[in-house]
């Protein structure tokens, strides 16, 4: 395989990663949920997940993007209505690798087992060969959530990647 083909394959893999992570926003909802601090008080705090486990969950329905990522992602729900998610990751595809910092901030509210994310703003991305590919980890949308012990399960439905189920552990 020529270097040109390797670069094309690698950029295609990172593009697939970008699209799969962006799909986690799920369907939108404008319901009358309570604020995050009221109905979602059990969500408040720090949750963690392995970046590669999240990548596998996010791409389970669309096929493997040919990229492996390592790093710890952290999701924090603040009392009130704000959330942030981010981490530093290293992603590899074959012999090529890139690293980056991913950060998303926004607001949340809950109603029953529904979690609605809004005003999401994402910065950061994966840098490879001097080029940074933006990656959106989560966006505006809704999910169902369930907490069992120290495990938070988020299920996003209705996005282009189908149903996505992520698991986070209380930090």
mmCIF file of C-alpha atoms in Angstrom:
data_model
loop_
_atom_site.group_PDB
_atom_site.id
_atom_site.type_symbol
_atom_site.label_atom_id
_atom_site.label_comp_id
_atom_site.label_asym_id
_atom_site.label_seq_id
_atom_site.Cartn_x
_atom_site.Cartn_y
_atom_site.Cartn_z
ATOM 1 C CA UNK A 1 0.000 0.000 0.000
ATOM 2 C CA UNK A 2 1.444 3.381 -0.923
ATOM 3 C CA UNK A 3 1.795 6.231 1.559
ATOM 4 C CA UNK A 4 -0.906 8.129 -0.332
ATOM 5 C CA UNK A 5 -3.340 5.215 0.036
ATOM 6 C CA UNK A 6 -2.439 4.849 3.730
ATOM 7 C CA UNK A 7 -3.192 8.536 4.321
ATOM 8 C CA UNK A 8 -6.485 8.294 2.444
ATOM 9 C CA UNK A 9 -7.468 5.205 4.443
ATOM 10 C CA UNK A 10 -6.460 6.841 7.707
ATOM 11 C CA UNK A 11 -8.351 10.067 6.974
ATOM 12 C CA UNK A 12 -11.377 7.992 5.950
ATOM 13 C CA UNK A 13 -11.171 6.140 9.274
ATOM 14 C CA UNK A 14 -10.945 9.372 11.247
ATOM 15 C CA UNK A 15 -13.812 10.826 9.235
ATOM 16 C CA UNK A 16 -15.881 7.756 10.119
ATOM 17 C CA UNK A 17 -14.917 8.302 13.759
ATOM 18 C CA UNK A 18 -15.977 11.947 13.538
ATOM 19 C CA UNK A 19 -19.333 11.064 12.027
ATOM 20 C CA UNK A 20 -20.005 8.225 14.476
ATOM 21 C CA UNK A 21 -19.237 10.358 17.508
ATOM 22 C CA UNK A 22 -21.344 13.201 16.157
ATOM 23 C CA UNK A 23 -24.271 10.786 15.865
ATOM 24 C CA UNK A 24 -24.546 10.494 19.647
ATOM 25 C CA UNK A 25 -26.822 13.502 19.895
ATOM 26 C CA UNK A 26 -29.826 11.346 19.075
ATOM 27 C CA UNK A 27 -33.280 12.751 18.449
ATOM 28 C CA UNK A 28 -34.243 16.150 19.703
ATOM 29 C CA UNK A 29 -36.808 16.887 22.320
ATOM 30 C CA UNK A 30 -38.391 20.124 23.476
ATOM 31 C CA UNK A 31 -40.426 18.654 26.335
ATOM 32 C CA UNK A 32 -41.035 20.321 29.693
ATOM 33 C CA UNK A 33 -38.354 18.444 31.600
ATOM 34 C CA UNK A 34 -37.264 19.462 35.035
ATOM 35 C CA UNK A 35 -33.856 21.020 35.473
ATOM 36 C CA UNK A 36 -30.851 18.739 35.774
ATOM 37 C CA UNK A 37 -30.452 19.491 39.461
ATOM 38 C CA UNK A 38 -34.050 18.667 40.334
ATOM 39 C CA UNK A 39 -35.268 15.551 38.523
ATOM 40 C CA UNK A 40 -31.749 14.416 37.603
ATOM 41 C CA UNK A 41 -30.062 14.884 40.987
ATOM 42 C CA UNK A 42 -28.748 11.300 40.812
ATOM 43 C CA UNK A 43 -26.888 12.256 37.602
ATOM 44 C CA UNK A 44 -24.919 15.037 39.301
ATOM 45 C CA UNK A 45 -21.218 14.296 39.563
ATOM 46 C CA UNK A 46 -18.400 12.811 37.537
ATOM 47 C CA UNK A 47 -18.747 9.777 35.247
ATOM 48 C CA UNK A 48 -15.880 8.111 33.328
ATOM 49 C CA UNK A 49 -15.520 5.765 30.359
ATOM 50 C CA UNK A 50 -12.718 4.377 28.219
ATOM 51 C CA UNK A 51 -12.504 6.191 24.862
ATOM 52 C CA UNK A 52 -12.212 2.943 22.880
ATOM 53 C CA UNK A 53 -15.255 1.445 24.636
ATOM 54 C CA UNK A 54 -17.248 4.561 23.700
ATOM 55 C CA UNK A 55 -15.975 4.369 20.125
ATOM 56 C CA UNK A 56 -17.066 0.717 19.925
ATOM 57 C CA UNK A 57 -20.510 1.587 21.315
ATOM 58 C CA UNK A 58 -20.899 4.544 18.956
ATOM 59 C CA UNK A 59 -19.972 2.507 15.866
ATOM 60 C CA UNK A 60 -21.621 -0.823 16.771
ATOM 61 C CA UNK A 61 -24.336 -0.378 14.128
ATOM 62 C CA UNK A 62 -22.230 1.150 11.363
ATOM 63 C CA UNK A 63 -19.144 -1.069 11.334
ATOM 64 C CA UNK A 64 -15.632 -0.657 12.626
ATOM 65 C CA UNK A 65 -13.988 2.582 11.469
ATOM 66 C CA UNK A 66 -10.493 1.003 11.534
ATOM 67 C CA UNK A 67 -9.415 3.346 14.321
ATOM 68 C CA UNK A 68 -8.513 2.520 17.919
ATOM 69 C CA UNK A 69 -8.513 5.223 20.574
ATOM 70 C CA UNK A 70 -7.097 5.215 24.072
ATOM 71 C CA UNK A 71 -7.770 7.657 26.836
ATOM 72 C CA UNK A 72 -10.251 8.386 29.568
ATOM 73 C CA UNK A 73 -13.389 10.374 28.784
ATOM 74 C CA UNK A 74 -15.087 12.232 31.613
ATOM 75 C CA UNK A 75 -18.725 13.330 31.725
ATOM 76 C CA UNK A 76 -19.766 15.756 34.455
ATOM 77 C CA UNK A 77 -23.299 16.841 35.297
ATOM 78 C CA UNK A 78 -23.362 19.944 37.510
ATOM 79 C CA UNK A 79 -26.118 20.745 39.992
ATOM 80 C CA UNK A 80 -28.423 23.089 38.114
ATOM 81 C CA UNK A 81 -28.384 22.411 34.415
ATOM 82 C CA UNK A 82 -24.873 22.336 32.910
ATOM 83 C CA UNK A 83 -22.806 19.422 31.681
ATOM 84 C CA UNK A 84 -19.370 18.935 30.164
ATOM 85 C CA UNK A 85 -17.681 15.964 28.593
ATOM 86 C CA UNK A 86 -14.117 15.627 27.416
ATOM 87 C CA UNK A 87 -10.782 13.953 27.569
ATOM 88 C CA UNK A 88 -7.419 13.561 25.944
ATOM 89 C CA UNK A 89 -7.222 10.713 23.451
ATOM 90 C CA UNK A 90 -4.684 9.042 21.198
ATOM 91 C CA UNK A 91 -6.126 7.381 18.098
ATOM 92 C CA UNK A 92 -4.286 4.973 15.797
ATOM 93 C CA UNK A 93 -5.062 3.445 12.431
ATOM 94 C CA UNK A 94 -2.394 1.062 11.246
ATOM 95 C CA UNK A 95 1.011 2.707 11.618
ATOM 96 C CA UNK A 96 -0.388 6.246 11.863
ATOM 97 C CA UNK A 97 -1.555 7.951 15.028
ATOM 98 C CA UNK A 98 -2.942 11.255 16.172
ATOM 99 C CA UNK A 99 -3.793 12.820 19.478
ATOM 100 C CA UNK A 100 -6.220 15.412 20.618
ATOM 101 C CA UNK A 101 -8.385 16.969 23.244
ATOM 102 C CA UNK A 102 -12.165 16.768 23.017
ATOM 103 C CA UNK A 103 -14.455 19.088 24.997
ATOM 104 C CA UNK A 104 -18.222 19.596 24.813
ATOM 105 C CA UNK A 105 -20.184 21.849 27.150
ATOM 106 C CA UNK A 106 -23.899 22.520 27.327
ATOM 107 C CA UNK A 107 -27.077 22.276 29.346
ATOM 108 C CA UNK A 108 -29.222 19.334 30.374
ATOM 109 C CA UNK A 109 -32.586 18.582 31.879
ATOM 110 C CA UNK A 110 -34.367 15.414 32.885
ATOM 111 C CA UNK A 111 -37.943 14.211 32.913
ATOM 112 C CA UNK A 112 -38.452 10.694 34.203
ATOM 113 C CA UNK A 113 -35.808 8.561 32.483
ATOM 114 C CA UNK A 114 -35.337 11.082 29.642
ATOM 115 C CA UNK A 115 -32.188 13.199 29.439
ATOM 116 C CA UNK A 116 -32.235 16.197 27.077
ATOM 117 C CA UNK A 117 -29.008 17.943 26.066
ATOM 118 C CA UNK A 118 -29.093 21.459 24.635
ATOM 119 C CA UNK A 119 -26.815 24.378 23.761
ATOM 120 C CA UNK A 120 -23.963 21.922 23.165
ATOM 121 C CA UNK A 121 -20.719 23.532 22.024
ATOM 122 C CA UNK A 122 -17.777 21.362 21.003
ATOM 123 C CA UNK A 123 -14.137 22.269 20.634
ATOM 124 C CA UNK A 124 -11.051 20.219 19.983
ATOM 125 C CA UNK A 125 -10.310 17.357 17.675
ATOM 126 C CA UNK A 126 -7.688 14.842 16.587
ATOM 127 C CA UNK A 127 -4.464 16.204 15.077
ATOM 128 C CA UNK A 128 -2.805 14.096 12.419
ATOM 129 C CA UNK A 129 0.071 15.238 10.223
ATOM 130 C CA UNK A 130 -0.539 18.889 11.039
ATOM 131 C CA UNK A 131 -4.279 18.743 10.298
ATOM 132 C CA UNK A 132 -6.927 18.757 13.002
ATOM 133 C CA UNK A 133 -10.132 16.839 12.364
ATOM 134 C CA UNK A 134 -12.974 18.163 14.532
ATOM 135 C CA UNK A 135 -14.795 15.561 16.579
ATOM 136 C CA UNK A 136 -18.123 16.114 18.265
ATOM 137 C CA UNK A 137 -18.620 13.699 21.130
ATOM 138 C CA UNK A 138 -22.236 14.535 21.914
ATOM 139 C CA UNK A 139 -24.577 17.162 20.627
ATOM 140 C CA UNK A 140 -28.046 18.482 21.208
ATOM 141 C CA UNK A 141 -30.611 15.733 21.561
ATOM 142 C CA UNK A 142 -32.149 13.285 23.962
ATOM 143 C CA UNK A 143 -31.439 9.891 25.455
ATOM 144 C CA UNK A 144 -32.874 7.593 28.049
ATOM 145 C CA UNK A 145 -30.738 7.094 31.118
ATOM 146 C CA UNK A 146 -30.526 4.484 33.853
ATOM 147 C CA UNK A 147 -28.312 4.376 36.927
ATOM 148 C CA UNK A 148 -27.591 1.051 38.583
ATOM 149 C CA UNK A 149 -25.092 1.228 41.423
ATOM 150 C CA UNK A 150 -22.107 3.135 40.017
ATOM 151 C CA UNK A 151 -23.031 2.565 36.354
ATOM 152 C CA UNK A 152 -24.789 5.117 34.152
ATOM 153 C CA UNK A 153 -26.267 3.750 30.931
ATOM 154 C CA UNK A 154 -27.177 6.250 28.206
ATOM 155 C CA UNK A 155 -29.208 5.102 25.198
ATOM 156 C CA UNK A 156 -29.423 7.431 22.202
ATOM 157 C CA UNK A 157 -32.037 6.548 19.553
ATOM 158 C CA UNK A 158 -33.060 8.007 16.253
ATOM 159 C CA UNK A 159 -29.697 9.229 14.996
ATOM 160 C CA UNK A 160 -28.070 8.200 11.722
ATOM 161 C CA UNK A 161 -26.013 5.546 13.552
ATOM 162 C CA UNK A 162 -29.089 3.797 14.987
ATOM 163 C CA UNK A 163 -29.471 3.035 18.689
ATOM 164 C CA UNK A 164 -26.286 3.698 20.655
ATOM 165 C CA UNK A 165 -25.809 2.514 24.234
ATOM 166 C CA UNK A 166 -22.938 3.900 26.281
ATOM 167 C CA UNK A 167 -21.890 2.893 29.791
ATOM 168 C CA UNK A 168 -20.153 5.235 32.219
ATOM 169 C CA UNK A 169 -18.821 4.547 35.729
ATOM 170 C CA UNK A 170 -19.120 7.019 38.586
ATOM 171 C CA UNK A 171 -15.721 8.696 39.062
#
